[in-house]
PDB file of C-alpha atoms in Angstrom:
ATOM      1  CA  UNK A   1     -32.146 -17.884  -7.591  1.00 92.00           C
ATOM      2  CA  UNK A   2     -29.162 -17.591  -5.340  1.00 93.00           C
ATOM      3  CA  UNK A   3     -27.266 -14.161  -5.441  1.00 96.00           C
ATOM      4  CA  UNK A   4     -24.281 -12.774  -3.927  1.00 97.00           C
ATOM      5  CA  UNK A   5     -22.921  -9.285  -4.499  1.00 98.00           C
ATOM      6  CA  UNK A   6     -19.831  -8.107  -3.566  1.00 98.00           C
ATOM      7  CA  UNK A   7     -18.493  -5.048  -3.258  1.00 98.00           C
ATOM      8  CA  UNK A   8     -15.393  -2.358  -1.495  1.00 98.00           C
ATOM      9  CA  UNK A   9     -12.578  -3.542  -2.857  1.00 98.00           C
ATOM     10  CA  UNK A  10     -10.193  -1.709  -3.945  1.00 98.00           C
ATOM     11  CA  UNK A  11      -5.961  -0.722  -3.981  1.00 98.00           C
ATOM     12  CA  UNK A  12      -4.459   0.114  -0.717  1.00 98.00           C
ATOM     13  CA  UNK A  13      -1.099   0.316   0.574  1.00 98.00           C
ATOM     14  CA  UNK A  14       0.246  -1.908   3.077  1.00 98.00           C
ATOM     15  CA  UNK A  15      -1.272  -1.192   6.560  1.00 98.00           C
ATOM     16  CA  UNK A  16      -4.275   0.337   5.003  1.00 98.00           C
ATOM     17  CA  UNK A  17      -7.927  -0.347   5.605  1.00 98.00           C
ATOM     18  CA  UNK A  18     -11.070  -1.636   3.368  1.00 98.00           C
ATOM     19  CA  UNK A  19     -14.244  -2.501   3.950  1.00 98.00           C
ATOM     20  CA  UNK A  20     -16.028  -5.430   1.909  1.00 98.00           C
ATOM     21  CA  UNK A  21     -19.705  -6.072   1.755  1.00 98.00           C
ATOM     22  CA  UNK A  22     -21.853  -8.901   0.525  1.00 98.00           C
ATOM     23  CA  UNK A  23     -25.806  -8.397  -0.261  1.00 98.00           C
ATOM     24  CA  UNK A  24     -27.472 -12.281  -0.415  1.00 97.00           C
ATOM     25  CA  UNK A  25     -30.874 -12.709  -2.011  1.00 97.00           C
ATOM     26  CA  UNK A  26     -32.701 -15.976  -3.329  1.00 96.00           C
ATOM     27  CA  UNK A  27     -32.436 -17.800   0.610  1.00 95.00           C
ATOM     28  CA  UNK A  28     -32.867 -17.159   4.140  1.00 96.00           C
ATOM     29  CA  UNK A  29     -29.635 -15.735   4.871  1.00 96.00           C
ATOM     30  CA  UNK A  30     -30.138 -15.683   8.822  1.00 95.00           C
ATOM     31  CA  UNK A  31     -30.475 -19.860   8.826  1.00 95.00           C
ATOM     32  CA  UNK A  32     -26.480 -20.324   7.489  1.00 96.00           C
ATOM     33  CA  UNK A  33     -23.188 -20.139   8.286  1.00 97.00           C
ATOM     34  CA  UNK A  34     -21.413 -17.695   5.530  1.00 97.00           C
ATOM     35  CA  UNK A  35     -18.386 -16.493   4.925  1.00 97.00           C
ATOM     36  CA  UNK A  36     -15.245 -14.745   2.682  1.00 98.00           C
ATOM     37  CA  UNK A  37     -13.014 -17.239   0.715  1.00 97.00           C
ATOM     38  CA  UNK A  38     -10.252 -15.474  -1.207  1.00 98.00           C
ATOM     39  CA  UNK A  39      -8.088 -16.485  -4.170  1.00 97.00           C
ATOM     40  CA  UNK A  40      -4.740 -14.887  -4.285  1.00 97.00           C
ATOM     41  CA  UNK A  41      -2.892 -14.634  -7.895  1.00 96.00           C
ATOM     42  CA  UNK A  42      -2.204 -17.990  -9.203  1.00 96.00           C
ATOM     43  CA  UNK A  43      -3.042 -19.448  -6.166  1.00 96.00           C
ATOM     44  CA  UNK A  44      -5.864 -22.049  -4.343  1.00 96.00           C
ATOM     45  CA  UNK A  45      -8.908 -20.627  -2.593  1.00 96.00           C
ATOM     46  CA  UNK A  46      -8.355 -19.992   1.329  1.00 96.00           C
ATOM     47  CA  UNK A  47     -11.413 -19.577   3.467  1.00 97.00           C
ATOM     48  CA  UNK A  48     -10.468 -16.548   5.372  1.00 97.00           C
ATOM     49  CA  UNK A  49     -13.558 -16.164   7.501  1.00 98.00           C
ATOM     50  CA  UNK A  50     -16.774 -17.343   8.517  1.00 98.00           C
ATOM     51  CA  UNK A  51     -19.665 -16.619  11.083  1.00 98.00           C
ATOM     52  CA  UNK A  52     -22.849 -18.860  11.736  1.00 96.00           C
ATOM     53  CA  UNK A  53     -26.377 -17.492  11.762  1.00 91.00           C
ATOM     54  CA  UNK A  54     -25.612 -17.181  15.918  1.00 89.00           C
ATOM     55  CA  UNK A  55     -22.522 -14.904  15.177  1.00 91.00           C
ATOM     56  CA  UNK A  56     -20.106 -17.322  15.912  1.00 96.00           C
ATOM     57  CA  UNK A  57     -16.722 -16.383  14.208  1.00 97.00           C
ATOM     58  CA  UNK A  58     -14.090 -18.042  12.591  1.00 97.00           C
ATOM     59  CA  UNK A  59     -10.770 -16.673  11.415  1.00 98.00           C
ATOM     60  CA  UNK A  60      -8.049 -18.309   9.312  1.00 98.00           C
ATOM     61  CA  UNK A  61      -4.403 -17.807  10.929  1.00 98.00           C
ATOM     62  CA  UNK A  62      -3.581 -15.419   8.818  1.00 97.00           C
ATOM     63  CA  UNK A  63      -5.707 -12.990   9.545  1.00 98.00           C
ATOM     64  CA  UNK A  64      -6.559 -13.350  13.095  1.00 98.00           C
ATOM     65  CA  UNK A  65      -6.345  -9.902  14.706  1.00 98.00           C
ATOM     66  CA  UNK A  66      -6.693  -8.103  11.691  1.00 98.00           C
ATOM     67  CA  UNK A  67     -10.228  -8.919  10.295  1.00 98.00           C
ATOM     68  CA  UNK A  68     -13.212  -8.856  11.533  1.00 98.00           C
ATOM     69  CA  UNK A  69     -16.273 -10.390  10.394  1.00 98.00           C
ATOM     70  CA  UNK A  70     -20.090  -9.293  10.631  1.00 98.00           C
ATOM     71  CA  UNK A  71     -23.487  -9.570   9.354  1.00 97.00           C
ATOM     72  CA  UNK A  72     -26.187  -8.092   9.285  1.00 97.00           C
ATOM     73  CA  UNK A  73     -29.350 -10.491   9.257  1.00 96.00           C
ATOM     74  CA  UNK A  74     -31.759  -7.877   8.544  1.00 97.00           C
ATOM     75  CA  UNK A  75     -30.305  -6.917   5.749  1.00 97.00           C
ATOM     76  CA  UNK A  76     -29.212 -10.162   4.143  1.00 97.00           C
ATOM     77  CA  UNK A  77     -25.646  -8.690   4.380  1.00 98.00           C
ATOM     78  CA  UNK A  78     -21.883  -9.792   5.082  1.00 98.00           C
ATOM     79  CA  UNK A  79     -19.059  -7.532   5.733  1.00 98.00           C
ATOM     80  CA  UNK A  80     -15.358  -7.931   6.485  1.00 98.00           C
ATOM     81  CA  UNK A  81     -13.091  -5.459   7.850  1.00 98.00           C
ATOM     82  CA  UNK A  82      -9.889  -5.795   6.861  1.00 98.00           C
ATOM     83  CA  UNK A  83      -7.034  -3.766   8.735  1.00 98.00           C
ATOM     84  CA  UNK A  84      -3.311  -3.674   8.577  1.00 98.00           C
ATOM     85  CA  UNK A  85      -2.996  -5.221   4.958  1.00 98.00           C
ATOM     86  CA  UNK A  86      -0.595  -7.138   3.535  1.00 98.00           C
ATOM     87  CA  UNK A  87       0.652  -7.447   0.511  1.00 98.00           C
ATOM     88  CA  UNK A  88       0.109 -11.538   0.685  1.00 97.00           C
ATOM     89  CA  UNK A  89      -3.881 -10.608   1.254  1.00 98.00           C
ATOM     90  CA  UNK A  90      -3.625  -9.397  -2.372  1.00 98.00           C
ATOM     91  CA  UNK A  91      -6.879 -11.788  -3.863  1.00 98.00           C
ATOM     92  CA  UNK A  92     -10.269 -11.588  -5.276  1.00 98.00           C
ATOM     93  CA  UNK A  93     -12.226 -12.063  -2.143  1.00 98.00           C
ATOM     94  CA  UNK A  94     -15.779 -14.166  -2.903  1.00 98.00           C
ATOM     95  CA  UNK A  95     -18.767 -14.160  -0.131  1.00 97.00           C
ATOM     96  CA  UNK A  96     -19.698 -17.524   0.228  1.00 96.00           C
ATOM     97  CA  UNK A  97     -22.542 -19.688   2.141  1.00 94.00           C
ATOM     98  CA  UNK A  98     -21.579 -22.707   3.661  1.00 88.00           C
ATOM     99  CA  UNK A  99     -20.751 -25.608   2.057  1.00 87.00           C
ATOM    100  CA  UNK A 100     -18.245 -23.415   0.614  1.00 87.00           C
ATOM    101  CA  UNK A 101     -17.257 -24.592  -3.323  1.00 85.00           C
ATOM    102  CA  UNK A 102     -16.185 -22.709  -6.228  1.00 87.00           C
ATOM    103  CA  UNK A 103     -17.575 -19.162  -6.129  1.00 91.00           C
ATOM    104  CA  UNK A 104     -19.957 -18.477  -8.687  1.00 89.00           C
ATOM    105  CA  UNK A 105     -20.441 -14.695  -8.110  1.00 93.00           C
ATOM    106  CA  UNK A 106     -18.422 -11.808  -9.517  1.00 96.00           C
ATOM    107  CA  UNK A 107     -16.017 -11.436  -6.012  1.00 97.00           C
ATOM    108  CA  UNK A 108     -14.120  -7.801  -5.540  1.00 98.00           C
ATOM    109  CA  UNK A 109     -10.339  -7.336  -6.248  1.00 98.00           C
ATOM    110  CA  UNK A 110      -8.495  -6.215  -3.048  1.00 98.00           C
ATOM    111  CA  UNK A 111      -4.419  -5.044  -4.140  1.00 98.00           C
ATOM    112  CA  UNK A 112      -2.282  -4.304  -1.834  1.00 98.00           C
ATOM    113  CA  UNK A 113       0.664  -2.473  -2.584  1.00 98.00           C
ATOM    114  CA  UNK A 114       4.275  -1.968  -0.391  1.00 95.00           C
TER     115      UNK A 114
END
């Protein structure tokens, strides 16, 4: 079975730090492309970033120069830095393996307050 575990969210003020991590079991984590998809209140899902089994990177506009993406192959696990926070990247943020769909694990809460 596929698992993904999320986990370092948290409150923050605005231009504070966090760290998320994602532990994958159930498939060979190293052989995709995964990434963090977040849903903001009462809003759509917005992939925010992504990185192939190379270490390729991909960041949505919104977050260029603040996040930063990495994995760790060895040990099946995802992280995203996220600096300088805004109080629009207020969202549960889901780890995700491409094709990205609707998340089926638990996600972590990241609030941002001004």
């Amino acid at each position: 079975e596929e698992k993904l575990v999320e986990s370092g969210g948290g409150l923050v003020q605005e231009g504070g730090s966090l760290r998320l991590a994602c532990v994958a079991s159930g498939f060979t984590f190293s052989d995709y492309t995964v990434g963090w998809v977040r849903r903001p209140p009462g809003k759509g899902l917005e992939l925010v970033s992504s990185i192939s089994g190379d270490g390729s990177e991909h960041y949505a506009d919104s977050v260029k120069g603040r996040f930063t993406i990495s994995r760790d192959n060895a040990r099946n696990s995802l992280y995203l830095q996220l600096n300088d926070l805004k109080t629009e990247d207020t969202a549960m943020y889901y780890c995700e393996k491409a094709p990205y769909g609707v998340p089926t694990s638990q996600g972590t809460r990241v609030t941002v307050s001004s």
